[in-house]
Tab-separated table of C-alpha atoms in Angstrom:
chain	number	residue	atom	x	y	z
A	27	MET	CA	-20.983	-18.219	-3.280
A	28	LYS	CA	-17.995	-16.001	-4.060
A	29	LEU	CA	-15.909	-19.041	-5.034
A	30	LYS	CA	-18.633	-20.283	-7.381
A	31	ALA	CA	-18.886	-16.865	-9.039
A	32	LYS	CA	-15.149	-16.913	-9.768
A	33	PHE	CA	-15.545	-20.154	-11.768
A	34	LEU	CA	-18.962	-19.456	-13.297
A	35	ILE	CA	-17.990	-16.213	-15.045
A	36	PRO	CA	-14.999	-17.666	-17.009
A	37	LEU	CA	-17.059	-20.802	-17.790
A	38	ALA	CA	-19.894	-18.668	-19.187
A	39	ILE	CA	-17.441	-16.737	-21.371
A	40	ILE	CA	-15.948	-20.004	-22.739
A	41	LEU	CA	-19.413	-21.436	-23.462
A	42	LEU	CA	-20.528	-18.269	-25.240
A	43	ALA	CA	-17.366	-18.174	-27.345
A	44	GLY	CA	-17.731	-21.883	-28.205
A	45	GLY	CA	-21.383	-21.403	-29.070
A	46	TYR	CA	-20.530	-18.508	-31.352
A	47	PHE	CA	-17.979	-20.530	-33.339
A	48	LEU	CA	-20.282	-23.558	-33.560
A	49	CYS	CA	-23.169	-21.435	-34.819
A	50	ASP	CA	-20.870	-19.735	-37.281
A	51	SER	CA	-19.705	-23.058	-38.704
A	52	PHE	CA	-23.183	-24.632	-38.884
A	53	LEU	CA	-25.178	-21.617	-40.043
A	54	SER	CA	-22.678	-20.354	-42.617
A	55	PRO	CA	-23.704	-21.251	-46.193
A	56	LYS	CA	-22.234	-24.471	-47.705
A	57	ALA	CA	-19.637	-23.673	-50.346
A	58	GLU	CA	-17.995	-25.782	-53.066
A	59	GLU	CA	-14.219	-25.454	-53.227
A	60	ILE	CA	-12.726	-24.583	-56.605
A	61	PRO	CA	-9.165	-23.779	-57.767
A	62	TYR	CA	-8.003	-20.208	-57.498
A	63	ALA	CA	-7.492	-20.026	-61.297
A	64	GLU	CA	-11.223	-20.642	-61.896
A	65	PHE	CA	-12.067	-17.948	-59.326
A	66	TYR	CA	-9.685	-15.532	-61.021
A	67	GLN	CA	-11.254	-16.204	-64.428
A	68	ALA	CA	-14.779	-15.845	-63.023
A	69	VAL	CA	-13.868	-12.414	-61.630
A	70	GLN	CA	-12.508	-11.323	-65.004
A	71	ASP	CA	-15.731	-12.560	-66.630
A	72	LYS	CA	-17.796	-10.429	-64.196
A	73	LYS	CA	-19.479	-13.535	-62.775
A	74	VAL	CA	-18.544	-12.901	-59.132
A	75	LEU	CA	-20.919	-10.653	-57.159
A	76	SER	CA	-19.314	-10.633	-53.664
A	77	ALA	CA	-16.294	-12.035	-51.932
A	78	GLU	CA	-15.382	-12.455	-48.276
A	79	ILE	CA	-11.650	-12.653	-47.711
A	80	SER	CA	-10.376	-14.387	-44.581
A	81	GLN	CA	-6.844	-15.334	-43.595
A	82	ASN	CA	-6.725	-18.703	-45.436
A	83	GLU	CA	-9.588	-18.689	-47.938
A	84	ILE	CA	-11.938	-16.625	-50.073
A	85	LEU	CA	-15.690	-17.279	-49.839
A	86	PHE	CA	-17.584	-15.871	-52.834
A	87	SER	CA	-20.953	-16.043	-54.582
A	88	ASP	CA	-21.557	-15.920	-58.341
A	89	SER	CA	-24.301	-14.313	-60.392
A	90	ASP	CA	-26.461	-17.450	-60.005
A	91	GLY	CA	-26.400	-17.150	-56.205
A	92	LYS	CA	-24.175	-20.177	-55.677
A	93	ASN	CA	-21.469	-20.154	-53.016
A	94	PHE	CA	-17.875	-21.200	-53.622
A	95	LYS	CA	-14.596	-21.008	-51.822
A	96	THR	CA	-10.981	-21.002	-52.867
A	97	GLN	CA	-7.543	-20.483	-51.384
A	98	ASN	CA	-6.369	-17.007	-50.433
A	99	PRO	CA	-3.122	-16.245	-52.300
A	100	ASP	CA	-2.390	-13.440	-49.828
A	101	SER	CA	-1.675	-11.015	-52.644
A	102	PRO	CA	-1.451	-7.277	-51.804
A	103	PHE	CA	-3.266	-6.506	-55.101
A	104	LEU	CA	-6.183	-8.912	-54.586
A	105	LYS	CA	-8.615	-6.406	-53.105
A	106	GLU	CA	-7.897	-3.840	-55.844
A	107	PHE	CA	-8.362	-6.534	-58.528
A	108	LEU	CA	-11.771	-7.507	-57.119
A	109	LEU	CA	-12.976	-3.921	-56.740
A	110	ARG	CA	-11.933	-3.067	-60.294
A	111	ASN	CA	-14.153	-5.905	-61.524
A	112	GLY	CA	-17.221	-4.778	-59.566
A	113	VAL	CA	-16.997	-7.317	-56.735
A	114	GLN	CA	-18.311	-6.355	-53.304
A	115	VAL	CA	-15.434	-7.112	-50.953
A	116	LYS	CA	-15.553	-7.889	-47.239
A	117	ILE	CA	-12.349	-8.449	-45.269
A	118	GLU	CA	-12.568	-10.768	-42.282
A	119	PRO	CA	-9.985	-9.782	-39.625
A	120	ASP	CA	-7.406	-12.460	-38.997
A	121	LEU	CA	-6.322	-13.687	-35.576
A	122	GLU	CA	-3.219	-11.520	-35.647
A	123	SER	CA	-5.294	-8.382	-36.271
A	124	ILE	CA	-7.719	-9.293	-33.483
A	125	ILE	CA	-4.859	-9.855	-31.019
A	126	SER	CA	-3.216	-6.590	-32.064
A	127	PHE	CA	-6.505	-4.734	-31.604
A	128	ALA	CA	-7.031	-6.336	-28.190
A	129	LEU	CA	-3.514	-5.385	-27.086
A	130	ASP	CA	-4.102	-1.812	-28.247
A	131	LEU	CA	-7.300	-1.684	-26.195
A	132	ILE	CA	-5.471	-2.996	-23.119
A	133	PHE	CA	-2.702	-0.414	-23.584
A	134	TYR	CA	-5.138	2.494	-23.930
A	135	ALA	CA	-7.203	1.270	-20.959
A	136	PHE	CA	-4.029	1.053	-18.851
A	137	PHE	CA	-2.929	4.515	-20.012
A	138	ILE	CA	-6.323	6.028	-19.118
A	139	PHE	CA	-6.188	4.266	-15.722
A	140	ILE	CA	-2.765	5.812	-15.029
A	141	ILE	CA	-4.074	9.289	-15.955
A	142	VAL	CA	-7.155	8.906	-13.722
A	143	PHE	CA	-5.044	7.516	-10.870
A	144	ALA	CA	-2.567	10.389	-11.169
A	145	PHE	CA	-5.419	12.913	-11.148
A	146	ARG	CA	-7.001	11.411	-8.050
A	147	LYS	CA	-3.641	11.004	-6.333
A	148	PHE	CA	-2.098	14.378	-7.039
A	149	ILE	CA	-4.832	16.909	-7.784
A	150	SER	CA	-8.043	15.475	-6.419
A	151	PRO	CA	-10.136	17.841	-4.259
A	152	ASN	CA	-10.267	14.980	-1.731
A	153	SER	CA	-6.548	15.449	-1.035
A	154	PHE	CA	-7.519	17.704	1.880
A	155	LYS	CA	-9.784	16.148	4.473
A	156	LEU	CA	-12.535	18.267	5.966
A	157	VAL	CA	-12.955	17.844	9.734
A	158	LYS	CA	-16.348	19.034	10.930
A	159	LYS	CA	-15.668	18.399	14.620
A	160	THR	CA	-12.079	18.321	15.856
A	161	GLY	CA	-13.087	17.085	19.319
A	162	VAL	CA	-10.557	19.464	20.908
A	163	LYS	CA	-11.335	22.517	23.032
A	164	PHE	CA	-9.212	25.127	24.800
A	165	ASP	CA	-9.501	23.108	28.024
A	166	ASP	CA	-7.485	20.366	26.296
A	167	VAL	CA	-4.646	22.795	25.601
A	168	ILE	CA	-2.416	23.347	28.591
A	169	GLY	CA	-0.925	26.816	28.895
A	170	MET	CA	-1.109	29.442	26.106
A	171	ASP	CA	-3.559	31.472	28.213
A	172	GLN	CA	-2.689	34.779	26.557
A	173	LEU	CA	-3.071	33.227	23.106
A	174	LYS	CA	-6.497	31.859	24.041
A	175	ARG	CA	-7.638	35.335	25.149
A	176	ASP	CA	-6.348	36.899	21.938
A	177	MET	CA	-8.302	34.372	19.897
A	178	ALA	CA	-11.620	34.922	21.668
A	179	GLN	CA	-12.510	37.962	19.572
A	180	ILE	CA	-11.414	36.283	16.352
A	181	MET	CA	-13.758	33.368	17.114
A	182	GLN	CA	-16.702	35.753	17.425
A	183	MET	CA	-15.769	37.400	14.146
A	184	MET	CA	-15.647	34.013	12.421
A	185	LYS	CA	-19.078	33.042	13.695
A	186	ASN	CA	-20.643	36.376	12.708
A	187	PRO	CA	-18.423	38.188	10.162
A	188	LYS	CA	-21.189	40.587	9.057
A	189	ALA	CA	-21.591	41.997	12.580
A	190	SER	CA	-17.887	42.799	12.687
A	191	GLN	CA	-18.086	44.374	9.257
A	192	LYS	CA	-20.794	46.743	10.464
A	193	LEU	CA	-18.408	47.928	13.143
A	194	GLY	CA	-15.751	48.506	10.512
A	195	VAL	CA	-13.589	45.683	11.847
A	196	ARG	CA	-12.056	43.260	9.386
A	197	MET	CA	-11.344	39.711	10.439
A	198	PRO	CA	-7.678	38.762	9.976
A	199	LYS	CA	-7.034	36.757	6.836
A	200	GLY	CA	-4.229	34.797	8.398
A	201	ILE	CA	-2.553	34.016	11.697
A	202	LEU	CA	1.058	32.923	12.058
A	203	LEU	CA	2.002	30.664	14.945
A	204	GLU	CA	5.765	30.555	15.465
A	205	GLY	CA	7.416	28.165	17.857
A	206	GLU	CA	9.690	25.189	18.265
A	207	PRO	CA	8.391	21.751	17.185
A	208	GLY	CA	6.294	19.932	19.756
A	209	ASN	CA	4.925	22.977	21.576
A	210	GLY	CA	1.307	22.400	20.524
A	211	LYS	CA	0.731	24.616	17.488
A	212	THR	CA	-1.336	21.957	15.726
A	213	LEU	CA	-3.286	21.146	18.880
A	214	PHE	CA	-4.051	24.834	19.400
A	215	ALA	CA	-5.367	25.217	15.820
A	216	LYS	CA	-7.661	22.214	16.348
A	217	ALA	CA	-8.823	23.638	19.675
A	218	LEU	CA	-9.615	26.987	18.049
A	219	ALA	CA	-11.767	25.274	15.413
A	220	GLY	CA	-13.464	23.169	18.086
A	221	GLU	CA	-14.065	26.171	20.331
A	222	ALA	CA	-15.497	28.206	17.453
A	223	SER	CA	-17.539	25.211	16.171
A	224	VAL	CA	-16.351	25.733	12.587
A	225	ASN	CA	-15.013	23.394	9.911
A	226	PHE	CA	-11.314	22.538	9.978
A	227	ILE	CA	-9.060	21.593	7.039
A	228	PRO	CA	-5.549	20.503	8.065
A	229	ALA	CA	-2.670	20.528	5.583
A	230	LYS	CA	1.095	20.378	5.698
A	231	ALA	CA	3.870	21.474	3.388
A	232	THR	CA	4.441	17.978	2.002
A	233	ASP	CA	0.826	17.865	0.745
A	234	PHE	CA	1.774	20.408	-1.926
A	235	GLU	CA	4.892	18.601	-3.103
A	236	SER	CA	4.707	16.542	-6.284
A	237	MET	CA	6.970	14.962	-8.885
A	238	PHE	CA	4.980	16.871	-11.519
A	239	MET	CA	5.417	20.578	-12.142
A	240	ALA	CA	2.476	22.953	-11.478
A	241	ILE	CA	0.663	20.411	-9.258
A	242	GLY	CA	1.593	22.351	-6.100
A	243	PRO	CA	-0.073	25.646	-7.164
A	244	MET	CA	-3.135	23.709	-8.339
A	245	LYS	CA	-3.432	22.047	-4.927
A	246	VAL	CA	-3.263	25.484	-3.276
A	247	LYS	CA	-6.239	26.613	-5.388
A	248	LEU	CA	-8.186	23.419	-4.616
A	249	LEU	CA	-7.548	23.816	-0.873
A	250	PHE	CA	-8.833	27.389	-0.702
A	251	ALA	CA	-11.760	26.707	-3.042
A	252	LYS	CA	-12.843	23.918	-0.685
A	253	ALA	CA	-12.448	26.214	2.340
A	254	ARG	CA	-14.672	28.878	0.754
A	255	ARG	CA	-17.365	26.317	0.030
A	256	ARG	CA	-17.244	25.075	3.635
A	257	ALA	CA	-17.073	28.488	5.359
A	258	PRO	CA	-16.915	29.297	8.191
A	259	CYS	CA	-13.721	27.323	8.097
A	260	ILE	CA	-10.182	27.279	9.474
A	261	VAL	CA	-7.392	26.218	7.124
A	262	PHE	CA	-4.363	25.047	9.061
A	263	ILE	CA	-1.037	24.728	7.191
A	264	ASP	CA	1.684	23.043	9.216
A	265	GLU	CA	5.398	23.341	8.354
A	266	PHE	CA	4.540	26.549	6.515
A	267	ASP	CA	8.201	27.396	5.985
A	268	GLY	CA	8.348	24.306	3.722
A	269	ILE	CA	6.263	26.021	1.020
A	270	GLY	CA	6.348	29.710	1.940
A	271	THR	CA	10.103	30.255	1.795
A	272	ARG	CA	11.575	33.297	0.087
A	273	ARG	CA	11.309	33.119	-3.666
A	274	ASN	CA	14.553	32.461	-5.481
A	275	TYR	CA	14.649	33.162	-9.201
A	276	SER	CA	17.654	30.920	-9.890
A	277	GLY	CA	15.799	29.104	-12.660
A	278	SER	CA	16.006	25.592	-11.202
A	279	ALA	CA	12.901	23.398	-11.365
A	280	ILE	CA	12.562	23.225	-7.560
A	281	GLU	CA	12.838	26.993	-7.125
A	282	THR	CA	10.414	27.606	-10.011
A	283	GLU	CA	7.822	25.329	-8.403
A	284	ASN	CA	8.327	27.008	-5.005
A	285	THR	CA	7.846	30.426	-6.621
A	286	ARG	CA	4.610	29.267	-8.225
A	287	ILE	CA	3.292	27.897	-4.909
A	288	VAL	CA	4.087	31.164	-3.085
A	289	THR	CA	2.428	33.163	-5.898
A	290	ALA	CA	-0.667	30.945	-5.685
A	291	LEU	CA	-0.802	31.505	-1.912
A	292	LEU	CA	-0.555	35.270	-2.415
A	293	ASN	CA	-3.371	35.214	-4.974
A	294	GLU	CA	-5.621	33.158	-2.709
A	295	LEU	CA	-5.019	35.347	0.352
A	296	ASP	CA	-5.677	38.511	-1.676
A	297	GLY	CA	-8.906	36.957	-2.979
A	298	PHE	CA	-10.465	36.772	0.481
A	299	GLU	CA	-13.375	39.055	1.278
A	300	PRO	CA	-14.225	40.147	4.847
A	301	THR	CA	-17.393	38.056	4.734
A	302	ASN	CA	-15.739	34.866	3.498
A	303	GLY	CA	-15.531	33.380	6.981
A	304	VAL	CA	-12.219	31.667	6.147
A	305	LEU	CA	-9.248	31.955	8.490
A	306	VAL	CA	-5.783	30.659	7.617
A	307	ILE	CA	-3.538	29.541	10.459
A	308	ALA	CA	0.038	28.776	9.482
A	309	ALA	CA	2.546	27.147	11.808
A	310	THR	CA	6.259	27.676	11.319
A	311	ASN	CA	9.479	27.045	13.208
A	312	SER	CA	11.115	30.172	11.773
A	313	ILE	CA	9.211	33.220	10.574
A	314	HIS	CA	12.431	34.686	9.136
A	315	ALA	CA	12.535	31.994	6.433
A	316	LEU	CA	9.175	33.045	4.975
A	317	ASP	CA	8.717	35.204	1.874
A	318	GLU	CA	8.262	38.872	2.824
A	319	ALA	CA	5.228	39.253	0.560
A	320	LEU	CA	3.409	36.473	2.432
A	321	ILE	CA	3.838	37.880	5.926
A	322	ARG	CA	3.174	41.539	5.220
A	323	PRO	CA	0.148	43.185	6.931
A	324	GLY	CA	-3.086	42.466	5.100
A	325	ARG	CA	-2.277	38.814	4.563
A	326	PHE	CA	-1.059	37.341	7.839
A	327	ASP	CA	-2.221	40.141	10.114
A	328	ALA	CA	-1.613	38.428	13.435
A	329	ARG	CA	1.569	36.771	14.647
A	330	PHE	CA	1.853	34.829	17.871
A	331	LYS	CA	4.798	33.169	19.526
A	332	VAL	CA	4.125	29.723	20.950
A	333	PRO	CA	6.769	29.486	23.694
A	334	TYR	CA	8.022	26.552	25.697
A	335	PRO	CA	5.640	25.807	28.587
A	336	ASP	CA	6.254	27.865	31.714
A	337	SER	CA	6.456	26.469	35.232
A	338	SER	CA	2.691	26.251	35.836
A	339	ALA	CA	2.125	24.730	32.381
A	340	ARG	CA	4.858	22.149	32.991
A	341	ILE	CA	3.226	21.120	36.266
A	342	ALA	CA	-0.117	20.721	34.491
A	343	LEU	CA	1.568	18.689	31.751
A	344	VAL	CA	3.258	16.419	34.299
A	345	GLN	CA	-0.090	15.800	35.994
A	346	LYS	CA	-1.749	15.075	32.665
A	347	TYR	CA	0.909	12.700	31.332
A	348	THR	CA	1.322	10.794	34.610
A	349	ALA	CA	-2.387	10.346	35.270
A	350	SER	CA	-2.247	6.746	34.027
A	351	LYS	CA	1.288	6.047	35.319
A	352	LYS	CA	2.658	5.299	38.783
A	353	ARG	CA	5.561	7.407	40.042
A	354	ALA	CA	7.737	7.289	43.116
A	355	ALA	CA	7.667	9.891	45.889
A	356	ASP	CA	10.836	11.557	44.584
A	357	CYS	CA	9.013	12.471	41.332
A	358	GLY	CA	6.918	15.346	42.648
A	359	ASP	CA	5.302	17.914	40.361
A	360	GLU	CA	7.733	20.702	41.294
A	361	LYS	CA	10.782	18.480	40.930
A	362	LEU	CA	9.798	17.212	37.500
A	363	SER	CA	8.789	20.722	36.421
A	364	SER	CA	12.285	22.003	37.195
A	365	ILE	CA	13.899	19.127	35.307
A	366	PHE	CA	11.689	19.819	32.291
A	367	ASN	CA	12.545	23.518	32.086
A	368	GLY	CA	13.078	24.370	28.389
A	369	PHE	CA	11.382	21.162	27.195
A	370	SER	CA	8.581	21.177	24.646
A	371	CYS	CA	5.210	19.609	25.459
A	372	ALA	CA	5.982	16.651	23.186
A	373	LYS	CA	9.394	16.090	24.800
A	374	ILE	CA	7.911	16.089	28.310
A	375	GLU	CA	5.428	13.411	27.267
A	376	SER	CA	8.210	11.334	25.632
A	377	VAL	CA	10.476	11.543	28.693
A	378	LEU	CA	7.723	10.437	31.081
A	379	ASN	CA	6.739	7.583	28.771
A	380	LYS	CA	10.365	6.475	28.489
A	381	ALA	CA	10.784	6.639	32.293
A	382	ALA	CA	7.754	4.402	32.798
A	383	LEU	CA	9.150	2.000	30.166
A	384	LEU	CA	12.540	1.823	31.938
A	385	ALA	CA	10.815	1.076	35.234
A	386	ALA	CA	8.779	-1.711	33.627
A	387	GLN	CA	11.937	-3.221	32.122
A	388	ALA	CA	13.469	-3.253	35.609
A	389	GLY	CA	10.398	-5.027	36.985
A	390	ARG	CA	9.094	-2.029	38.909
A	391	GLN	CA	5.575	-0.615	38.762
A	392	GLU	CA	6.654	2.921	39.707
A	393	PHE	CA	9.205	5.018	37.866
A	394	ASN	CA	11.592	7.074	39.977
A	395	LEU	CA	13.858	10.096	39.514
A	396	SER	CA	16.707	7.939	38.217
A	397	ASP	CA	14.414	6.641	35.441
A	398	VAL	CA	13.475	10.197	34.510
A	399	GLU	CA	17.110	11.306	34.399
A	400	ALA	CA	18.036	8.283	32.263
A	401	ALA	CA	15.140	9.021	29.927
A	402	VAL	CA	16.260	12.641	29.557
A	403	LYS	CA	19.779	11.527	28.591
A	404	SER	CA	18.470	8.999	26.061
A	405	LEU	CA	16.342	11.539	24.150
């Protein structure tokens, strides 16, 4: 059926076009051809009532209602000559004009398509995906026990901001999570949204970057407008130091855009009301790189360090990441935990995966301590 439709549509267009030209040739009035000199004299004698000028000929009718045709001399003064002698003139567009008009239409349609595409690509409200259920809870986050306890009260305030307001307690506008990459800042933000049963909008610094100036600040406004409409909501901005760096007034295009983004963030954070039910969580590798105006009290009120996993957390991580893997007796929890001291959660998972891969390459089902040590050296 689809294949037939592909052939039927062009065929129908060809038949309609052919029918139009056939009807035009058969239904058009019969005209006697006369020399152009006779036509010219008839115009001067006021005997021509109307004339239709096409690319190659002139079709005209006289005062007696008879139809004639003559050659078109293609003179630039022809139309003026006819109008001066009281002739009603109609100009039939030639093939060149029709093609030019069609090309203009194609160009404008393409230009409008590019504008619409750019709008949807760079400044569409759908740039930031709303997650209603993250599917992650605090039980899925290993370690960070103190951070979980600190967030318990904030969760209650998000669910019922008016009750907190009656007590004179204002919910923090923003929370900064500082820590090395791979320590679970993103996972924790998802778990907080899942634990509080609120909407979650994830974003990262690169989402605000654009080849066009002023797109970044506009995206900031769209993000926070969407969060307010979907409150209670958590907005999570990863790689926050990518857009919240100290403003530099050097005058370069990059620094000007960065300044505008930071200013837009400041305006949005200051526009929050205690009853908005919107919480901003920003993750950064270095809080010292951020603009001082962004991290002052009243904007990001709470700051938490996300450290490397401690001994008990490393043991739990080892048990989690080896649940589907087979390991030798020399790869006990305590032994692996000591090897992984100072490793991030993501690095522990990568090392164990690499160790299992090395064992499989050697034809063994279980990975041993030598595989783990080789995996550590390779990463």
